[in-house]
Amino acid sequence: MHILVTGAAGSGTSTLGKALAKELNASFLEADDVYWLETDPPFTTKRPVEERRRLMIASLESYPDAVVSGSVMQWGEEIENAFDVVIFLYVEAHIRLQRLREREIYLFGAADPDFLEWAAQYDQGTAPGRSLARHRAWLENRSCRVITLERGYVSV
């Protein structure tokens, strides 16, 4: 079984993904580890698209039971529809941004203002990449069950 846990940065996708993987005795994969090349500082150089796709497909083929956390929007239909279930997390912006600030300070000693600005616009969708509207539209086109966890409510 392949499960995708997705949502905005800071919504808890990695935390939930790791917990699910442990509970299900499945492998855990972080989409960011495939999306970004390993650099110092991290998250500065994107992996070439075809290499990213090849790595994710190979990972999903290698692990018949896996939980993937993060966004795979625009990674290609073979990856986007490779999941048995997608769990979408929505957390209000002020909570996400606080989590991100704390995480950035813990990991890197300071929070990147450009990253926080990008993350803050998720609900309005004014920057490229993930946004609430783009995520909802993407979820509508999934071929598997989608579970939404939003503001304390669950919808299937």
Short mmCIF file of C-alpha atoms in Angstrom, two decimals:
data_model
loop_
_atom_site.label_atom_id
_atom_site.label_comp_id
_atom_site.label_asym_id
_atom_site.label_seq_id
_atom_site.Cartn_x
_atom_site.Cartn_y
_atom_site.Cartn_z
CA MET A 1 0.00 0.00 0.00
CA HIS A 2 1.25 3.47 -0.88
CA ILE A 3 -0.02 6.46 1.10
CA LEU A 4 0.66 10.13 0.39
CA VAL A 5 0.39 12.70 3.19
CA THR A 6 0.30 16.16 1.66
CA GLY A 7 -0.51 19.76 2.58
CA ALA A 8 1.13 23.12 3.09
CA ALA A 9 4.62 23.48 4.51
CA GLY A 10 4.25 23.31 8.28
CA SER A 11 0.95 21.41 8.24
CA GLY A 12 2.50 18.30 9.78
CA THR A 13 2.84 16.03 6.76
CA SER A 14 6.22 14.64 7.86
CA THR A 15 5.13 14.14 11.46
CA LEU A 16 1.97 12.28 10.44
CA GLY A 17 3.77 10.40 7.67
CA LYS A 18 6.46 9.10 10.01
CA ALA A 19 3.87 8.06 12.61
CA LEU A 20 1.75 6.28 9.98
CA ALA A 21 4.76 4.49 8.54
CA LYS A 22 5.78 3.29 11.99
CA GLU A 23 2.24 2.16 12.85
CA LEU A 24 1.84 0.35 9.52
CA ASN A 25 5.37 -1.06 9.51
CA ALA A 26 5.91 0.70 6.17
CA SER A 27 8.85 2.61 4.73
CA PHE A 28 8.84 6.39 5.06
CA LEU A 29 9.81 8.61 2.14
CA GLU A 30 10.10 12.39 2.22
CA ALA A 31 9.28 14.03 -1.13
CA ASP A 32 11.68 16.90 -0.34
CA ASP A 33 14.55 14.41 -0.17
CA VAL A 34 13.82 13.50 -3.78
CA TYR A 35 12.92 17.02 -4.95
CA TRP A 36 16.04 18.76 -3.64
CA LEU A 37 19.68 17.89 -4.24
CA GLU A 38 21.77 17.52 -1.11
CA THR A 39 23.49 20.90 -0.71
CA ASP A 40 24.95 23.05 2.05
CA PRO A 41 22.93 25.03 2.86
CA PRO A 42 20.04 22.67 2.05
CA PHE A 43 17.03 23.32 -0.17
CA THR A 44 18.85 25.54 -2.66
CA THR A 45 19.12 23.34 -5.77
CA LYS A 46 16.25 21.38 -7.30
CA ARG A 47 16.93 17.93 -8.66
CA PRO A 48 16.35 17.71 -12.44
CA VAL A 49 12.71 16.74 -13.15
CA GLU A 50 13.41 13.44 -14.92
CA GLU A 51 15.88 12.32 -12.26
CA ARG A 52 13.35 13.19 -9.53
CA ARG A 53 10.65 11.19 -11.30
CA ARG A 54 12.95 8.23 -11.83
CA LEU A 55 14.01 8.21 -8.18
CA MET A 56 10.46 8.40 -6.84
CA ILE A 57 9.18 5.66 -9.17
CA ALA A 58 12.12 3.44 -8.19
CA SER A 59 11.44 4.09 -4.50
CA LEU A 60 7.75 3.25 -4.81
CA GLU A 61 8.61 0.08 -6.73
CA SER A 62 11.21 -0.90 -4.11
CA TYR A 63 8.86 -0.38 -1.18
CA PRO A 64 5.47 -2.04 -1.66
CA ASP A 65 4.35 -0.49 1.64
CA ALA A 66 5.38 3.14 1.91
CA VAL A 67 4.17 6.44 3.25
CA VAL A 68 5.32 9.50 1.29
CA SER A 69 5.14 12.94 2.89
CA GLY A 70 5.14 16.17 0.94
CA SER A 71 3.93 17.38 -2.41
CA VAL A 72 4.14 15.42 -5.65
CA MET A 73 1.99 17.81 -7.68
CA GLN A 74 3.26 18.09 -11.26
CA TRP A 75 5.53 15.05 -10.86
CA GLY A 76 3.65 13.18 -13.60
CA GLU A 77 0.56 10.97 -13.60
CA GLU A 78 2.53 7.78 -12.93
CA ILE A 79 3.64 9.17 -9.57
CA GLU A 80 0.60 11.30 -8.77
CA ASN A 81 -1.72 8.31 -9.19
CA ALA A 82 0.57 5.73 -7.58
CA PHE A 83 -1.15 6.01 -4.20
CA ASP A 84 -3.90 3.92 -2.65
CA VAL A 85 -4.92 6.84 -0.47
CA VAL A 86 -4.00 10.52 -0.17
CA ILE A 87 -4.31 12.30 3.17
CA PHE A 88 -4.55 16.09 2.85
CA LEU A 89 -3.77 18.19 5.92
CA TYR A 90 -4.93 21.77 6.31
CA VAL A 91 -3.73 23.85 9.23
CA GLU A 92 -4.34 27.61 9.59
CA ALA A 93 -1.53 29.89 8.41
CA HIS A 94 -0.55 31.35 11.78
CA ILE A 95 0.00 27.86 13.21
CA ARG A 96 1.96 26.68 10.16
CA LEU A 97 4.19 29.75 10.20
CA GLN A 98 4.95 29.40 13.90
CA ARG A 99 5.88 25.74 13.38
CA LEU A 100 8.08 26.64 10.42
CA ARG A 101 9.84 29.44 12.32
CA GLU A 102 10.57 27.11 15.22
CA ARG A 103 11.75 24.32 12.91
CA GLU A 104 14.02 26.63 10.90
CA ILE A 105 15.59 28.09 14.04
CA TYR A 106 16.10 24.60 15.49
CA LEU A 107 17.64 23.18 12.30
CA PHE A 108 19.50 26.17 10.89
CA GLY A 109 19.82 28.74 13.69
CA ALA A 110 17.55 31.23 11.91
CA ALA A 111 14.37 31.30 9.86
CA ASP A 112 14.73 32.17 6.17
CA PRO A 113 12.45 35.19 5.57
CA ASP A 114 11.98 34.28 1.88
CA PHE A 115 10.85 30.77 2.79
CA LEU A 116 8.43 32.08 5.44
CA GLU A 117 7.03 34.61 2.96
CA TRP A 118 6.51 31.83 0.39
CA ALA A 119 4.85 29.60 3.02
CA ALA A 120 2.61 32.44 4.23
CA GLN A 121 1.01 32.91 0.80
CA TYR A 122 -0.26 29.29 0.58
CA ASP A 123 -3.90 30.18 1.32
CA GLN A 124 -3.94 33.05 -1.20
CA GLY A 125 -1.87 31.25 -3.85
CA THR A 126 0.09 34.30 -4.97
CA ALA A 127 3.43 32.52 -5.51
CA PRO A 128 4.45 29.60 -7.73
CA GLY A 129 4.22 26.09 -6.34
CA ARG A 130 1.85 24.80 -3.70
CA SER A 131 -1.27 26.72 -2.80
CA LEU A 132 -4.56 25.78 -1.22
CA ALA A 133 -6.48 26.23 -4.49
CA ARG A 134 -3.92 24.25 -6.51
CA HIS A 135 -3.89 21.49 -3.92
CA ARG A 136 -7.70 21.24 -3.85
CA ALA A 137 -7.87 21.12 -7.66
CA TRP A 138 -5.15 18.46 -7.72
CA LEU A 139 -6.97 16.38 -5.10
CA GLU A 140 -10.15 16.46 -7.21
CA ASN A 141 -8.29 14.66 -9.98
CA ARG A 142 -6.90 11.81 -7.90
CA SER A 143 -7.91 8.27 -8.83
CA CYS A 144 -7.75 7.03 -5.22
CA ARG A 145 -9.53 7.80 -1.97
CA VAL A 146 -8.71 11.24 -0.52
CA ILE A 147 -9.02 11.90 3.20
CA THR A 148 -9.00 15.53 4.30
CA LEU A 149 -8.08 16.54 7.84
CA GLU A 150 -9.05 20.17 8.23
CA ARG A 151 -9.71 22.32 11.30
CA GLY A 152 -10.37 19.27 13.43
CA TYR A 153 -12.74 17.67 10.91
CA VAL A 154 -12.24 14.60 8.77
CA SER A 155 -13.86 14.16 5.37
CA VAL A 156 -13.51 11.18 3.09
#
